[in-house]
Tab-separated table of C-alpha atoms in Angstrom:
chain	number	residue	atom	x	y	z
A	1	MET	CA	39.863	-11.656	-30.272
A	2	GLU	CA	36.192	-12.639	-31.390
A	3	MET	CA	36.170	-15.534	-28.809
A	4	LYS	CA	37.206	-12.950	-26.038
A	5	THR	CA	33.663	-10.577	-27.702
A	6	ALA	CA	31.821	-13.360	-27.841
A	7	ARG	CA	32.694	-14.267	-24.053
A	8	TRP	CA	32.054	-10.697	-23.170
A	9	SER	CA	28.758	-10.597	-25.056
A	10	ILE	CA	27.428	-14.042	-23.263
A	11	ILE	CA	28.199	-12.388	-19.634
A	12	ALA	CA	26.647	-8.916	-20.766
A	13	LEU	CA	23.262	-10.961	-21.697
A	14	VAL	CA	23.293	-13.210	-18.805
A	15	LEU	CA	23.683	-10.121	-16.390
A	16	ALA	CA	21.408	-7.908	-17.883
A	17	SER	CA	18.717	-11.340	-17.710
A	18	LEU	CA	19.216	-11.405	-14.076
A	19	ILE	CA	19.352	-7.378	-13.657
A	20	HIS	CA	16.021	-7.005	-15.627
A	21	PRO	CA	13.658	-9.010	-13.308
A	22	CYS	CA	14.743	-7.010	-10.437
A	23	ALA	CA	13.759	-3.919	-11.965
A	24	ALA	CA	10.603	-4.622	-12.714
A	25	LEU	CA	9.890	-5.578	-9.175
A	26	SER	CA	9.067	-1.869	-8.883
A	27	ASN	CA	8.264	0.872	-11.486
A	28	VAL	CA	5.616	2.597	-9.372
A	29	ASP	CA	7.065	4.860	-6.613
A	30	VAL	CA	4.368	5.603	-3.992
A	31	THR	CA	6.743	7.640	-1.546
A	32	GLY	CA	4.294	10.491	-0.539
A	33	THR	CA	0.925	11.241	1.266
A	34	TRP	CA	-1.859	9.609	-0.031
A	35	GLU	CA	-5.739	10.430	0.708
A	36	SER	CA	-8.827	8.440	0.772
A	37	ARG	CA	-12.205	8.375	2.315
A	38	TYR	CA	-14.726	5.802	3.086
A	39	ASN	CA	-18.373	5.572	3.932
A	40	PHE	CA	-20.217	3.658	6.314
A	41	GLY	CA	-23.651	4.618	6.055
A	42	LEU	CA	-23.717	7.977	8.257
A	43	ILE	CA	-20.052	7.625	9.100
A	44	GLU	CA	-17.317	8.838	6.711
A	45	GLU	CA	-13.267	8.189	7.308
A	46	VAL	CA	-10.870	9.945	5.690
A	47	MET	CA	-7.364	8.397	5.911
A	48	THR	CA	-4.264	10.243	5.485
A	49	ALA	CA	-1.484	7.969	5.008
A	50	ASN	CA	2.045	8.832	4.695
A	51	ILE	CA	4.268	6.401	2.751
A	52	LEU	CA	8.039	5.796	1.949
A	53	GLN	CA	9.124	3.373	-0.751
A	54	VAL	CA	12.527	1.399	-0.263
A	55	GLY	CA	12.940	-0.631	-3.891
A	56	SER	CA	9.712	-3.197	-3.328
A	57	GLU	CA	9.334	-2.564	0.334
A	58	ILE	CA	6.959	0.503	1.718
A	59	ILE	CA	6.950	1.545	5.368
A	60	GLY	CA	4.888	4.345	6.939
A	61	SER	CA	1.937	5.632	8.916
A	62	TYR	CA	-1.943	6.434	8.750
A	63	SER	CA	-4.338	8.608	10.341
A	64	VAL	CA	-7.908	8.310	9.995
A	65	GLU	CA	-10.260	11.161	10.966
A	66	ILE	CA	-14.165	9.688	11.741
A	67	LEU	CA	-16.764	12.437	10.289
A	68	PRO	CA	-18.963	13.486	11.949
A	69	SER	CA	-17.794	13.270	15.058
A	70	GLY	CA	-13.976	14.473	14.695
A	71	ASP	CA	-12.518	11.355	16.831
A	72	GLU	CA	-9.335	10.068	15.288
A	73	TYR	CA	-6.988	6.988	15.601
A	74	SER	CA	-3.556	5.861	14.155
A	75	GLY	CA	-1.753	2.934	13.252
A	76	ILE	CA	1.786	1.679	11.097
A	77	ILE	CA	1.499	0.665	7.096
A	78	PHE	CA	4.042	-2.146	5.395
A	79	GLY	CA	3.673	-4.019	2.170
A	80	THR	CA	5.018	-4.260	-1.038
A	81	VAL	CA	5.105	-2.925	-4.483
A	82	ASP	CA	5.365	-5.608	-7.608
A	83	GLY	CA	5.048	-3.113	-10.901
A	84	ASP	CA	2.031	-1.296	-10.674
A	85	GLU	CA	0.239	-3.597	-7.986
A	86	ILE	CA	0.481	-2.697	-4.204
A	87	LYS	CA	-0.163	-4.700	-1.265
A	88	ALA	CA	-0.378	-3.090	1.856
A	89	PHE	CA	-1.346	-3.755	5.543
A	90	TYR	CA	-2.363	-1.216	7.951
A	91	LEU	CA	-2.123	-1.903	12.052
A	92	ALA	CA	-4.006	0.014	14.636
A	93	ILE	CA	-5.193	-0.038	17.902
A	94	LYS	CA	-7.413	1.998	19.675
A	95	GLY	CA	-9.253	2.647	22.339
A	96	ALA	CA	-12.989	3.057	23.000
A	97	ASP	CA	-14.166	5.299	25.435
A	98	GLY	CA	-12.418	3.673	28.816
A	99	SER	CA	-13.167	0.159	27.584
A	100	ASN	CA	-10.788	-2.879	26.308
A	101	PRO	CA	-8.408	-1.486	23.047
A	102	LEU	CA	-9.770	-2.652	19.706
A	103	THR	CA	-6.794	-4.224	17.305
A	104	THR	CA	-7.543	-3.198	13.789
A	105	ILE	CA	-5.488	-4.446	10.470
A	106	SER	CA	-6.831	-4.037	6.936
A	107	PHE	CA	-5.355	-5.547	3.753
A	108	THR	CA	-5.671	-3.576	0.623
A	109	ASP	CA	-4.691	-4.936	-2.826
A	110	GLY	CA	-4.432	-1.941	-5.238
A	111	VAL	CA	-3.006	-0.995	-8.356
A	112	ALA	CA	-1.674	2.609	-9.283
A	113	ILE	CA	-3.534	3.724	-12.263
A	114	LYS	CA	-1.707	7.123	-12.527
A	115	ASP	CA	1.481	8.565	-10.646
A	116	ASP	CA	-1.082	10.146	-8.507
A	117	LYS	CA	-4.103	7.324	-8.415
A	118	ILE	CA	-4.270	3.940	-7.278
A	119	ARG	CA	-7.436	1.906	-7.066
A	120	GLY	CA	-8.465	-1.517	-5.327
A	121	GLU	CA	-9.750	-3.537	-2.639
A	122	PHE	CA	-9.879	-3.198	1.047
A	123	TYR	CA	-10.277	-6.078	3.888
A	124	TYR	CA	-10.999	-4.843	7.563
A	125	ARG	CA	-11.155	-6.990	10.165
A	126	ASP	CA	-10.657	-5.937	14.031
A	127	SER	CA	-10.751	-7.797	17.471
A	128	ASP	CA	-14.192	-7.498	17.580
A	129	LEU	CA	-14.640	-9.890	14.635
A	130	LEU	CA	-15.945	-7.032	12.588
A	131	GLU	CA	-15.453	-7.484	9.204
A	132	LEU	CA	-15.959	-5.059	6.418
A	133	SER	CA	-14.640	-4.839	2.565
A	134	GLY	CA	-15.116	-2.907	-0.631
A	135	ALA	CA	-13.533	-0.945	-3.500
A	136	TYR	CA	-11.189	1.738	-2.152
A	137	GLU	CA	-9.718	4.787	-4.542
A	138	ALA	CA	-6.422	6.587	-2.962
A	139	ASP	CA	-4.938	9.840	-4.501
A	140	ARG	CA	-1.404	11.674	-4.020
A	141	VAL	CA	-1.893	15.129	-1.766
């Protein structure tokens, strides 16, 4: 009887050690709508992102309003959540007054500091080889 109990205890410990790292992959849920603002001189971009988190993966869409012109563009989001760290890619193709479309990709490396706030760094590059980077903050709305 004692051997049987010891065997089940060992099995339970092994299973717990296997399950625990998987559960730790994602202790933050970023599902929802997020807003962030970016200032580039006289231009401000307001991004609204709608994100769905499934396990440690995220997918979604975003739209950007450019102020003061009111122009807009949108794209898709995909990435991962690991603990409180959020890594995401933002991909868009936007037209520019009848010229060739501009392909843009951004990478964000952030940390959830509260249930309703993410802070981190963004890295942007487009098909015209424009590169931008800096700090960002996103709030759940």
